[in-house]
Amino acid sequence: MSRLRSWMLLVLVLVLLAPAPAAVARTAQDPVVPVLERAAGPLRTAEPGGDPSDLRPVGRAVGDAVVVGMGEATHGSHEFLTMKDRVFRYLVEHRGFRTFALETSWSAGVRLDDYVVHGEGDPERIMREDFQYTYALNPTAENLALVEWMRDHNRRHPRDPVRFMGDDWGYTGPELYDRVTDHVARVRPDLTPRFEELYRGLRPAVPSGEYQKAYLARPLAERQEMASRTGRALELLESLAPRGGAGRKEFAEVLRHATVIDQTATGYGFDFEDPRQLAEAMRWRDEVMADNVVWWQEHTGHRMLLAGHNNHIGYDPEDPRVLPRTQGAFLRDRLGGDYVSVGLTFGRGSFKATDPEEAHMLTHTVGRARPGSNEHTLDQVRYDRWVLDLRTAPGPARPWLAVARPTRSVGTAYPQERNWFDIALGRCFDVLIHQDRVREADLLPAP
């Protein structure tokens, strides 16, 4: 018994004196981790509300930018949505931001903006009606909470409202057609029949998801003919621009509605069966989204937070064969240093996404990031969530940030052919927010 006790004591001493395997692995494999830890700013929570003092590093990184893009590695994770909500509230209250822009349809943005500013409509109903098919991951309790906060803010500050916009063209609701044709009926009623003919068969009369699917099912020649008509309608409306100062702002808004109607028809006019046309359609989509954001910023003068996927708000596309150029790159071209890109990454957790056939919405769970990936290293920083301005990262970290490594990215469907893409964080984003763990977003119940 004495010899056994001595042997057990020896084993215990050896275990206590032995270096920790994780520490050895970290030092040997990830020498950049201590550098990242010293430069990173820990974030208290991903949930909005409470003390915002930990967001000061975000404010410093934003600087004087007029548009800040905040991405997400998945569309369907709770913490990505709430972190954007939290950051937006901080930017509104401490940095003078006034618009939240979402990667969703322009027409849905118009409807939600009417609620946020004027209290018109029911935001939950709007989300259920307009956030379908392409935008099926947008009707969430998290987005609804943000919209309700915006409405409450405007009740308290009616003379200095915050605004909501959608920057995309995938669906254009009947409200936009009504605003264009109502304007024409007021200023040039004789042209009303002409606009009705040019918009023939385009104004949605069925739910948005059904409309999008039916539009895509039309023959290519028919879709292209419809696009030619919306283009002629836009040119005709442009000819009605008021000559004096009165009414110019209202006309600019109506003209943008007609522009988005034309964007939708033009977008559906690509041949999606041709890989080259598909890539051009994706590039064109990001250019159009950037143009809509720039128009809104110039029209309102607002500083804006733009919420979208990492692959849209960043500078380097995940796969240039599919998306040759990103919205973030177009915004940098247009705005220069007035655009700042913030990438959001995660280590493990769950998210909402459809099956590969996009037939069923499911909850998916992934484990820790694989060795050799960006997230595998980012996870080793000791904070649960943290922010780092990549532009001012310490010298020893910059070579690591400049190397492209596998980076997780999930779109609408999961799994896809690829869910990991080689991305150099320092080239793709200006700022990074990493969270060790996320959970699935809370989708609103179906009607």
CSV table of C-alpha atoms in Angstrom, one decimal:
chain,number,residue,atom,x,y,z
A,1,MET,CA,0.0,0.0,0.0
A,2,SER,CA,2.9,2.3,0.8
A,3,ARG,CA,4.5,1.7,-2.5
A,4,LEU,CA,1.2,2.2,-4.3
A,5,ARG,CA,0.7,5.5,-2.4
A,6,SER,CA,4.2,6.6,-3.4
A,7,TRP,CA,3.6,5.7,-7.1
A,8,MET,CA,0.3,7.7,-7.1
A,9,LEU,CA,2.0,10.7,-5.5
A,10,LEU,CA,4.7,10.6,-8.2
A,11,VAL,CA,2.1,10.5,-11.0
A,12,LEU,CA,0.3,13.4,-9.4
A,13,VAL,CA,3.5,15.5,-9.2
A,14,LEU,CA,4.4,14.7,-12.8
A,15,VAL,CA,0.9,15.7,-14.0
A,16,LEU,CA,1.1,19.0,-12.0
A,17,LEU,CA,4.5,19.9,-13.4
A,18,ALA,CA,3.8,18.9,-16.9
A,19,PRO,CA,3.1,21.8,-19.3
A,20,ALA,CA,-0.5,22.1,-20.4
A,21,PRO,CA,-1.0,20.6,-23.8
A,22,ALA,CA,-3.3,23.4,-25.0
A,23,ALA,CA,-0.8,26.1,-23.9
A,24,VAL,CA,2.0,24.3,-25.8
A,25,ALA,CA,-0.2,23.9,-28.8
A,26,ARG,CA,-1.2,27.6,-28.7
A,27,THR,CA,2.4,28.8,-28.4
A,28,ALA,CA,3.6,26.4,-31.1
A,29,GLN,CA,0.8,26.8,-33.6
A,30,ASP,CA,-0.6,30.2,-33.0
A,31,PRO,CA,2.1,32.7,-32.0
A,32,VAL,CA,-0.1,35.6,-33.2
A,33,VAL,CA,-2.7,34.9,-30.4
A,34,PRO,CA,-1.0,36.9,-27.7
A,35,VAL,CA,-0.6,39.8,-30.1
A,36,LEU,CA,-4.3,39.7,-31.0
A,37,GLU,CA,-5.2,39.5,-27.3
A,38,ARG,CA,-3.3,42.6,-26.4
A,39,ALA,CA,-4.8,44.6,-29.3
A,40,ALA,CA,-8.4,43.3,-29.0
A,41,GLY,CA,-11.2,45.1,-27.1
A,42,PRO,CA,-13.4,42.7,-25.1
A,43,LEU,CA,-17.1,43.2,-25.6
A,44,ARG,CA,-19.4,42.7,-22.7
A,45,THR,CA,-22.4,41.2,-24.5
A,46,ALA,CA,-24.0,40.8,-27.9
A,47,GLU,CA,-27.4,41.9,-26.5
A,48,PRO,CA,-28.6,45.5,-27.0
A,49,GLY,CA,-29.2,47.7,-24.0
A,50,GLY,CA,-27.2,48.3,-20.8
A,51,ASP,CA,-23.8,50.0,-20.5
A,52,PRO,CA,-22.3,50.7,-23.9
A,53,SER,CA,-18.9,51.8,-22.8
A,54,ASP,CA,-17.3,48.6,-24.1
A,55,LEU,CA,-18.3,49.7,-27.6
A,56,ARG,CA,-15.9,52.7,-27.6
A,57,PRO,CA,-13.3,50.8,-29.6
A,58,VAL,CA,-16.0,50.3,-32.3
A,59,GLY,CA,-16.7,54.0,-32.2
A,60,ARG,CA,-13.0,54.8,-32.6
A,61,ALA,CA,-12.7,52.4,-35.5
A,62,VAL,CA,-15.8,53.9,-37.2
A,63,GLY,CA,-14.2,57.4,-37.0
A,64,ASP,CA,-15.8,59.8,-39.4
A,65,ALA,CA,-17.2,57.2,-41.8
A,66,VAL,CA,-20.6,57.9,-43.3
A,67,VAL,CA,-21.4,54.2,-44.1
A,68,VAL,CA,-20.4,51.3,-41.9
A,69,GLY,CA,-21.0,47.8,-43.2
A,70,MET,CA,-21.5,45.1,-40.6
A,71,GLY,CA,-21.4,41.6,-41.9
A,72,GLU,CA,-22.3,38.1,-40.6
A,73,ALA,CA,-20.9,34.7,-41.3
A,74,THR,CA,-24.4,33.3,-41.3
A,75,HIS,CA,-27.7,35.0,-42.0
A,76,GLY,CA,-29.5,33.0,-39.3
A,77,SER,CA,-27.6,33.5,-36.0
A,78,HIS,CA,-29.0,35.4,-33.1
A,79,GLU,CA,-25.8,37.1,-31.9
A,80,PHE,CA,-25.0,38.5,-35.3
A,81,LEU,CA,-28.4,40.2,-35.5
A,82,THR,CA,-28.3,41.5,-31.9
A,83,MET,CA,-24.7,42.7,-32.1
A,84,LYS,CA,-25.8,44.9,-35.1
A,85,ASP,CA,-28.7,46.2,-33.1
A,86,ARG,CA,-26.5,46.9,-30.2
A,87,VAL,CA,-23.9,48.7,-32.3
A,88,PHE,CA,-26.5,50.7,-34.2
A,89,ARG,CA,-28.1,52.0,-31.0
A,90,TYR,CA,-24.6,53.1,-29.8
A,91,LEU,CA,-23.9,54.8,-33.1
A,92,VAL,CA,-27.3,56.6,-33.0
A,93,GLU,CA,-26.8,57.8,-29.5
A,94,HIS,CA,-23.1,58.6,-29.5
A,95,ARG,CA,-22.1,59.0,-33.2
A,96,GLY,CA,-25.0,60.7,-34.9
A,97,PHE,CA,-26.0,57.8,-37.1
A,98,ARG,CA,-29.6,57.9,-38.4
A,99,THR,CA,-30.3,55.1,-40.9
A,100,PHE,CA,-30.2,51.3,-40.5
A,101,ALA,CA,-29.9,49.6,-44.0
A,102,LEU,CA,-30.6,45.9,-44.4
A,103,GLU,CA,-29.8,43.5,-47.1
A,104,THR,CA,-33.4,43.2,-48.1
A,105,SER,CA,-35.8,44.5,-50.7
A,106,TRP,CA,-36.1,48.3,-51.2
A,107,SER,CA,-39.9,48.0,-51.1
A,108,ALA,CA,-39.9,46.3,-47.7
A,109,GLY,CA,-37.6,49.0,-46.5
A,110,VAL,CA,-40.1,51.6,-47.7
A,111,ARG,CA,-42.9,49.9,-45.7
A,112,LEU,CA,-40.8,49.5,-42.6
A,113,ASP,CA,-39.6,53.1,-42.8
A,114,ASP,CA,-43.2,54.3,-42.9
A,115,TYR,CA,-43.7,52.4,-39.6
A,116,VAL,CA,-40.5,53.6,-38.0
A,117,VAL,CA,-41.0,57.3,-38.9
A,118,HIS,CA,-44.8,57.6,-38.9
A,119,GLY,CA,-46.1,54.6,-37.1
A,120,GLU,CA,-48.0,53.4,-40.2
A,121,GLY,CA,-48.6,49.6,-40.6
A,122,ASP,CA,-47.7,46.6,-38.6
A,123,PRO,CA,-44.0,45.7,-38.7
A,124,GLU,CA,-44.5,42.0,-38.0
A,125,ARG,CA,-47.1,41.7,-40.7
A,126,ILE,CA,-44.8,43.6,-43.1
A,127,MET,CA,-41.9,41.2,-42.4
A,128,ARG,CA,-44.1,38.2,-42.9
A,129,GLU,CA,-45.5,39.5,-46.2
A,130,ASP,CA,-42.3,40.8,-47.7
A,131,PHE,CA,-39.6,38.7,-46.2
A,132,GLN,CA,-40.2,35.5,-48.1
A,133,TYR,CA,-38.1,33.2,-50.4
A,134,THR,CA,-35.0,35.2,-51.1
A,135,TYR,CA,-35.4,37.0,-47.8
A,136,ALA,CA,-36.8,34.1,-45.7
A,137,LEU,CA,-34.1,34.6,-43.0
A,138,ASN,CA,-35.1,38.2,-42.4
A,139,PRO,CA,-38.4,37.9,-40.5
A,140,THR,CA,-36.8,37.4,-37.0
A,141,ALA,CA,-37.7,38.5,-33.5
A,142,GLU,CA,-34.3,40.1,-33.5
A,143,ASN,CA,-35.0,42.3,-36.5
A,144,LEU,CA,-38.5,43.1,-35.1
A,145,ALA,CA,-37.0,44.2,-31.8
A,146,LEU,CA,-34.6,46.6,-33.7
A,147,VAL,CA,-37.5,48.1,-35.7
A,148,GLU,CA,-39.6,48.6,-32.5
A,149,TRP,CA,-36.6,50.3,-30.8
A,150,MET,CA,-36.3,52.6,-33.8
A,151,ARG,CA,-40.0,53.4,-33.6
A,152,ASP,CA,-39.7,54.1,-29.9
A,153,HIS,CA,-36.7,56.4,-30.5
A,154,ASN,CA,-38.7,58.4,-33.0
A,155,ARG,CA,-41.6,58.8,-30.6
A,156,ARG,CA,-39.1,60.4,-28.2
A,157,HIS,CA,-37.3,62.4,-31.0
A,158,PRO,CA,-39.9,63.2,-33.6
A,159,ARG,CA,-37.8,66.1,-35.1
A,160,ASP,CA,-34.7,63.9,-35.5
A,161,PRO,CA,-35.9,60.5,-36.6
A,162,VAL,CA,-33.9,57.4,-37.5
A,163,ARG,CA,-34.8,55.7,-40.8
A,164,PHE,CA,-34.9,52.2,-42.2
A,165,MET,CA,-34.0,51.2,-45.7
A,166,GLY,CA,-33.6,48.0,-47.8
A,167,ASP,CA,-30.9,48.1,-50.4
A,168,ASP,CA,-31.7,45.1,-52.6
A,169,TRP,CA,-33.9,44.5,-55.6
A,170,GLY,CA,-34.9,40.8,-55.4
A,171,TYR,CA,-38.6,41.7,-54.9
A,172,THR,CA,-40.4,45.0,-55.6
A,173,GLY,CA,-43.8,45.2,-53.9
A,174,PRO,CA,-47.0,46.9,-55.2
A,175,GLU,CA,-46.4,49.9,-53.1
A,176,LEU,CA,-43.6,51.1,-55.3
A,177,TYR,CA,-45.7,50.8,-58.5
A,178,ASP,CA,-48.4,52.7,-56.7
A,179,ARG,CA,-46.1,55.6,-55.7
A,180,VAL,CA,-44.8,55.9,-59.2
A,181,THR,CA,-48.2,55.8,-60.9
A,182,ASP,CA,-49.8,58.0,-58.3
A,183,HIS,CA,-47.2,60.6,-59.0
A,184,VAL,CA,-47.7,60.4,-62.7
A,185,ALA,CA,-51.5,60.7,-62.2
A,186,ARG,CA,-50.9,64.0,-60.3
A,187,VAL,CA,-48.4,65.7,-62.6
A,188,ARG,CA,-49.2,64.2,-66.0
A,189,PRO,CA,-52.5,62.2,-65.9
A,190,ASP,CA,-52.4,61.9,-69.7
A,191,LEU,CA,-49.4,59.5,-69.3
A,192,THR,CA,-51.1,57.2,-66.9
A,193,PRO,CA,-52.2,54.7,-69.6
A,194,ARG,CA,-48.7,54.6,-70.9
A,195,PHE,CA,-47.2,53.7,-67.5
A,196,GLU,CA,-49.9,51.1,-67.0
A,197,GLU,CA,-48.9,49.5,-70.3
A,198,LEU,CA,-45.1,49.7,-69.5
A,199,TYR,CA,-45.7,48.1,-66.1
A,200,ARG,CA,-48.1,45.5,-67.4
A,201,GLY,CA,-47.8,42.1,-65.7
A,202,LEU,CA,-45.2,43.4,-63.2
A,203,ARG,CA,-47.1,44.8,-60.2
A,204,PRO,CA,-47.3,41.9,-57.7
A,205,ALA,CA,-50.8,40.5,-57.1
A,206,VAL,CA,-49.7,37.4,-55.1
A,207,PRO,CA,-47.5,36.8,-52.0
A,208,SER,CA,-43.9,37.9,-52.4
A,209,GLY,CA,-42.4,34.4,-52.3
A,210,GLU,CA,-44.9,33.1,-54.9
A,211,TYR,CA,-44.2,36.2,-57.1
A,212,GLN,CA,-40.4,35.7,-57.0
A,213,LYS,CA,-40.6,32.0,-57.9
A,214,ALA,CA,-43.1,32.6,-60.7
A,215,TYR,CA,-41.0,35.5,-62.1
A,216,LEU,CA,-37.9,33.2,-62.3
A,217,ALA,CA,-40.0,30.5,-64.0
A,218,ARG,CA,-40.8,32.8,-66.9
A,219,PRO,CA,-38.9,32.3,-70.2
A,220,LEU,CA,-35.8,34.4,-70.5
A,221,ALA,CA,-37.1,36.3,-73.5
A,222,GLU,CA,-40.2,37.3,-71.6
A,223,ARG,CA,-38.2,38.5,-68.6
A,224,GLN,CA,-35.9,40.5,-70.9
A,225,GLU,CA,-38.9,42.1,-72.6
A,226,MET,CA,-40.3,43.1,-69.2
A,227,ALA,CA,-37.0,44.7,-68.4
A,228,SER,CA,-37.0,46.7,-71.6
A,229,ARG,CA,-40.4,48.1,-70.5
A,230,THR,CA,-39.3,49.1,-67.1
A,231,GLY,CA,-36.3,50.8,-68.6
A,232,ARG,CA,-38.6,52.9,-70.9
A,233,ALA,CA,-40.8,53.8,-68.0
A,234,LEU,CA,-37.8,55.0,-66.1
A,235,GLU,CA,-36.7,57.2,-69.0
A,236,LEU,CA,-40.2,58.6,-69.4
A,237,LEU,CA,-40.4,59.5,-65.7
A,238,GLU,CA,-37.0,61.2,-65.9
A,239,SER,CA,-38.4,63.5,-68.5
A,240,LEU,CA,-40.9,64.7,-66.0
A,241,ALA,CA,-38.4,66.1,-63.6
A,242,PRO,CA,-39.6,69.5,-62.2
A,243,ARG,CA,-37.6,72.5,-63.5
A,244,GLY,CA,-37.8,74.5,-60.3
A,245,GLY,CA,-36.8,73.7,-56.7
A,246,ALA,CA,-40.3,72.8,-55.6
A,247,GLY,CA,-41.1,69.2,-55.5
A,248,ARG,CA,-37.5,68.1,-56.4
A,249,LYS,CA,-37.0,66.0,-53.3
A,250,GLU,CA,-40.3,64.2,-53.7
A,251,PHE,CA,-39.6,63.6,-57.4
A,252,ALA,CA,-36.1,62.2,-56.5
A,253,GLU,CA,-37.8,59.6,-54.2
A,254,VAL,CA,-40.3,58.6,-56.9
A,255,LEU,CA,-37.5,58.4,-59.5
A,256,ARG,CA,-35.6,56.1,-57.1
A,257,HIS,CA,-38.7,53.9,-56.7
A,258,ALA,CA,-38.9,53.6,-60.5
A,259,THR,CA,-35.2,52.9,-60.6
A,260,VAL,CA,-35.6,50.0,-58.2
A,261,ILE,CA,-38.5,48.7,-60.3
A,262,ASP,CA,-36.1,48.7,-63.3
A,263,GLN,CA,-33.4,47.1,-61.2
A,264,THR,CA,-35.7,44.2,-60.3
A,265,ALA,CA,-36.7,43.6,-63.9
A,266,THR,CA,-33.1,44.0,-65.1
A,267,GLY,CA,-31.9,41.6,-62.5
A,268,TYR,CA,-34.4,38.9,-63.5
A,269,GLY,CA,-33.4,39.5,-67.1
A,270,PHE,CA,-30.0,37.7,-66.8
A,271,ASP,CA,-29.6,34.1,-68.1
A,272,PHE,CA,-29.0,32.2,-64.8
A,273,GLU,CA,-28.3,29.0,-66.7
A,274,ASP,CA,-25.1,30.6,-68.2
A,275,PRO,CA,-22.3,30.6,-65.6
A,276,ARG,CA,-20.9,33.8,-67.0
A,277,GLN,CA,-24.2,35.5,-67.0
A,278,LEU,CA,-24.9,34.2,-63.4
A,279,ALA,CA,-21.6,35.7,-62.2
A,280,GLU,CA,-22.4,39.0,-64.0
A,281,ALA,CA,-25.8,39.0,-62.3
A,282,MET,CA,-24.2,38.6,-58.9
A,283,ARG,CA,-21.7,41.4,-59.6
A,284,TRP,CA,-24.4,43.6,-60.9
A,285,ARG,CA,-26.5,42.9,-57.8
A,286,ASP,CA,-23.8,44.1,-55.5
A,287,GLU,CA,-23.1,47.2,-57.6
A,288,VAL,CA,-26.8,48.0,-57.5
A,289,MET,CA,-27.0,47.6,-53.7
A,290,ALA,CA,-24.0,49.9,-53.3
A,291,ASP,CA,-25.7,52.5,-55.6
A,292,ASN,CA,-28.9,52.4,-53.6
A,293,VAL,CA,-26.9,52.9,-50.4
A,294,VAL,CA,-25.0,55.8,-51.8
A,295,TRP,CA,-28.2,57.4,-53.2
A,296,TRP,CA,-29.8,57.1,-49.8
A,297,GLN,CA,-26.8,58.6,-48.0
A,298,GLU,CA,-26.6,61.5,-50.4
A,299,HIS,CA,-30.4,62.1,-50.4
A,300,THR,CA,-30.7,62.1,-46.6
A,301,GLY,CA,-27.3,63.2,-45.5
A,302,HIS,CA,-27.4,60.4,-42.9
A,303,ARG,CA,-24.6,58.4,-41.4
A,304,MET,CA,-25.7,54.7,-41.9
A,305,LEU,CA,-25.1,51.2,-40.6
A,306,LEU,CA,-25.4,48.7,-43.5
A,307,ALA,CA,-26.2,45.1,-42.4
A,308,GLY,CA,-25.5,42.3,-44.8
A,309,HIS,CA,-23.5,39.1,-45.2
A,310,ASN,CA,-19.7,39.2,-44.9
A,311,ASN,CA,-19.5,38.3,-48.6
A,312,HIS,CA,-21.2,41.5,-49.5
A,313,ILE,CA,-19.9,44.1,-47.0
A,314,GLY,CA,-16.2,43.0,-47.3
A,315,TYR,CA,-13.8,43.9,-50.0
A,316,ASP,CA,-12.6,40.5,-51.3
A,317,PRO,CA,-15.2,38.1,-52.6
A,318,GLU,CA,-15.3,34.5,-51.3
A,319,ASP,CA,-15.3,33.0,-54.8
A,320,PRO,CA,-14.6,35.5,-57.7
A,321,ARG,CA,-16.0,33.0,-60.1
A,322,VAL,CA,-19.5,33.4,-58.5
A,323,LEU,CA,-19.3,37.0,-57.3
A,324,PRO,CA,-16.5,38.9,-59.1
A,325,ARG,CA,-16.9,42.1,-57.1
A,326,THR,CA,-18.6,42.9,-53.8
A,327,GLN,CA,-20.8,45.6,-52.6
A,328,GLY,CA,-18.1,46.6,-50.1
A,329,ALA,CA,-15.6,47.1,-52.9
A,330,PHE,CA,-18.1,49.2,-54.9
A,331,LEU,CA,-18.8,51.3,-51.7
A,332,ARG,CA,-15.0,51.8,-51.2
A,333,ASP,CA,-14.8,52.9,-54.9
A,334,ARG,CA,-17.6,55.5,-54.3
A,335,LEU,CA,-16.9,56.6,-50.8
A,336,GLY,CA,-13.2,55.9,-50.1
A,337,GLY,CA,-12.4,56.1,-46.4
A,338,ASP,CA,-16.0,57.2,-45.7
A,339,TYR,CA,-16.9,53.5,-45.9
A,340,VAL,CA,-15.8,51.1,-43.1
A,341,SER,CA,-16.3,47.3,-43.3
A,342,VAL,CA,-16.8,45.3,-40.2
A,343,GLY,CA,-16.6,41.5,-40.5
A,344,LEU,CA,-18.4,39.2,-38.0
A,345,THR,CA,-17.1,35.7,-37.4
A,346,PHE,CA,-17.8,32.9,-34.9
A,347,GLY,CA,-16.2,29.7,-33.6
A,348,ARG,CA,-19.1,27.3,-33.1
A,349,GLY,CA,-22.8,27.2,-32.5
A,350,SER,CA,-26.1,27.0,-34.5
A,351,PHE,CA,-27.9,29.0,-37.2
A,352,LYS,CA,-31.0,28.9,-39.3
A,353,ALA,CA,-30.7,28.0,-43.0
A,354,THR,CA,-32.6,26.0,-45.5
A,355,ASP,CA,-31.7,22.6,-46.8
A,356,PRO,CA,-29.7,22.7,-50.1
A,357,GLU,CA,-32.9,22.6,-52.2
A,358,GLU,CA,-34.2,25.6,-50.2
A,359,ALA,CA,-37.4,23.7,-49.4
A,360,HIS,CA,-37.3,23.5,-45.6
A,361,MET,CA,-36.0,25.9,-43.0
A,362,LEU,CA,-33.8,24.0,-40.5
A,363,THR,CA,-31.6,24.6,-37.5
A,364,HIS,CA,-28.0,23.6,-38.1
A,365,THR,CA,-25.2,23.2,-35.6
A,366,VAL,CA,-21.4,23.2,-36.2
A,367,GLY,CA,-18.6,22.4,-33.8
A,368,ARG,CA,-15.3,24.2,-33.3
A,369,ALA,CA,-13.5,25.6,-36.3
A,370,ARG,CA,-11.0,23.3,-38.0
A,371,PRO,CA,-7.3,23.7,-37.5
A,372,GLY,CA,-5.7,26.0,-40.1
A,373,SER,CA,-8.8,28.2,-40.4
A,374,ASN,CA,-9.0,31.8,-39.3
A,375,GLU,CA,-11.6,31.0,-36.7
A,376,HIS,CA,-9.4,28.3,-35.1
A,377,THR,CA,-6.9,31.0,-34.2
A,378,LEU,CA,-9.5,33.7,-33.4
A,379,ASP,CA,-11.2,31.3,-31.0
A,380,GLN,CA,-8.0,31.1,-28.9
A,381,VAL,CA,-8.1,34.7,-27.9
A,382,ARG,CA,-9.3,34.5,-24.3
A,383,TYR,CA,-12.4,36.8,-24.6
A,384,ASP,CA,-15.8,35.3,-25.5
A,385,ARG,CA,-16.4,38.2,-27.9
A,386,TRP,CA,-14.0,41.0,-29.0
A,387,VAL,CA,-13.4,43.7,-31.5
A,388,LEU,CA,-10.1,44.6,-33.3
A,389,ASP,CA,-9.4,47.4,-35.8
A,390,LEU,CA,-7.4,45.5,-38.4
A,391,ARG,CA,-6.0,48.6,-39.9
A,392,THR,CA,-4.1,49.5,-36.7
A,393,ALA,CA,-3.2,45.9,-35.7
A,394,PRO,CA,0.3,45.6,-34.2
A,395,GLY,CA,3.0,44.8,-36.7
A,396,PRO,CA,3.5,41.2,-35.7
A,397,ALA,CA,-0.2,40.5,-36.5
A,398,ARG,CA,-0.2,42.0,-39.9
A,399,PRO,CA,1.5,39.2,-41.8
A,400,TRP,CA,-1.0,36.7,-40.3
A,401,LEU,CA,-3.9,38.9,-41.2
A,402,ALA,CA,-2.6,39.2,-44.8
A,403,VAL,CA,-2.7,35.4,-45.5
A,404,ALA,CA,-5.8,33.9,-46.9
A,405,ARG,CA,-7.1,30.9,-44.8
A,406,PRO,CA,-10.3,28.9,-44.7
A,407,THR,CA,-13.1,31.0,-43.3
A,408,ARG,CA,-16.6,29.8,-42.5
A,409,SER,CA,-19.4,31.3,-44.6
A,410,VAL,CA,-23.1,30.2,-44.6
A,411,GLY,CA,-25.7,31.7,-46.9
A,412,THR,CA,-29.3,31.0,-47.2
A,413,ALA,CA,-28.9,27.2,-47.7
A,414,TYR,CA,-26.7,24.7,-45.8
A,415,PRO,CA,-24.8,22.6,-46.5
A,416,GLN,CA,-23.7,23.9,-49.9
A,417,GLU,CA,-20.9,22.7,-52.2
A,418,ARG,CA,-18.6,25.0,-50.2
A,419,ASN,CA,-19.0,26.5,-46.8
A,420,TRP,CA,-15.3,27.4,-46.2
A,421,PHE,CA,-13.5,30.0,-48.4
A,422,ASP,CA,-10.0,31.3,-48.4
A,423,ILE,CA,-10.1,34.8,-47.0
A,424,ALA,CA,-7.4,37.2,-45.8
A,425,LEU,CA,-9.1,39.0,-42.9
A,426,GLY,CA,-6.8,42.1,-43.2
A,427,ARG,CA,-7.6,42.5,-46.9
A,428,CYS,CA,-11.3,41.8,-46.6
A,429,PHE,CA,-12.3,43.9,-43.6
A,430,ASP,CA,-11.3,47.1,-41.8
A,431,VAL,CA,-12.6,45.8,-38.4
A,432,LEU,CA,-13.3,42.4,-37.0
A,433,ILE,CA,-15.8,41.3,-34.3
A,434,HIS,CA,-15.4,37.7,-33.3
A,435,GLN,CA,-17.7,35.6,-31.0
A,436,ASP,CA,-16.8,32.2,-29.7
A,437,ARG,CA,-20.3,30.9,-29.8
A,438,VAL,CA,-23.6,31.8,-31.5
A,439,ARG,CA,-27.1,30.3,-31.5
A,440,GLU,CA,-29.9,30.2,-34.1
A,441,ALA,CA,-32.0,33.3,-34.7
A,442,ASP,CA,-35.6,33.4,-33.6
A,443,LEU,CA,-37.7,33.3,-36.7
A,444,LEU,CA,-41.2,34.8,-36.5
A,445,PRO,CA,-43.9,32.2,-36.5
A,446,ALA,CA,-45.5,31.6,-39.9
A,447,PRO,CA,-48.8,33.3,-40.5
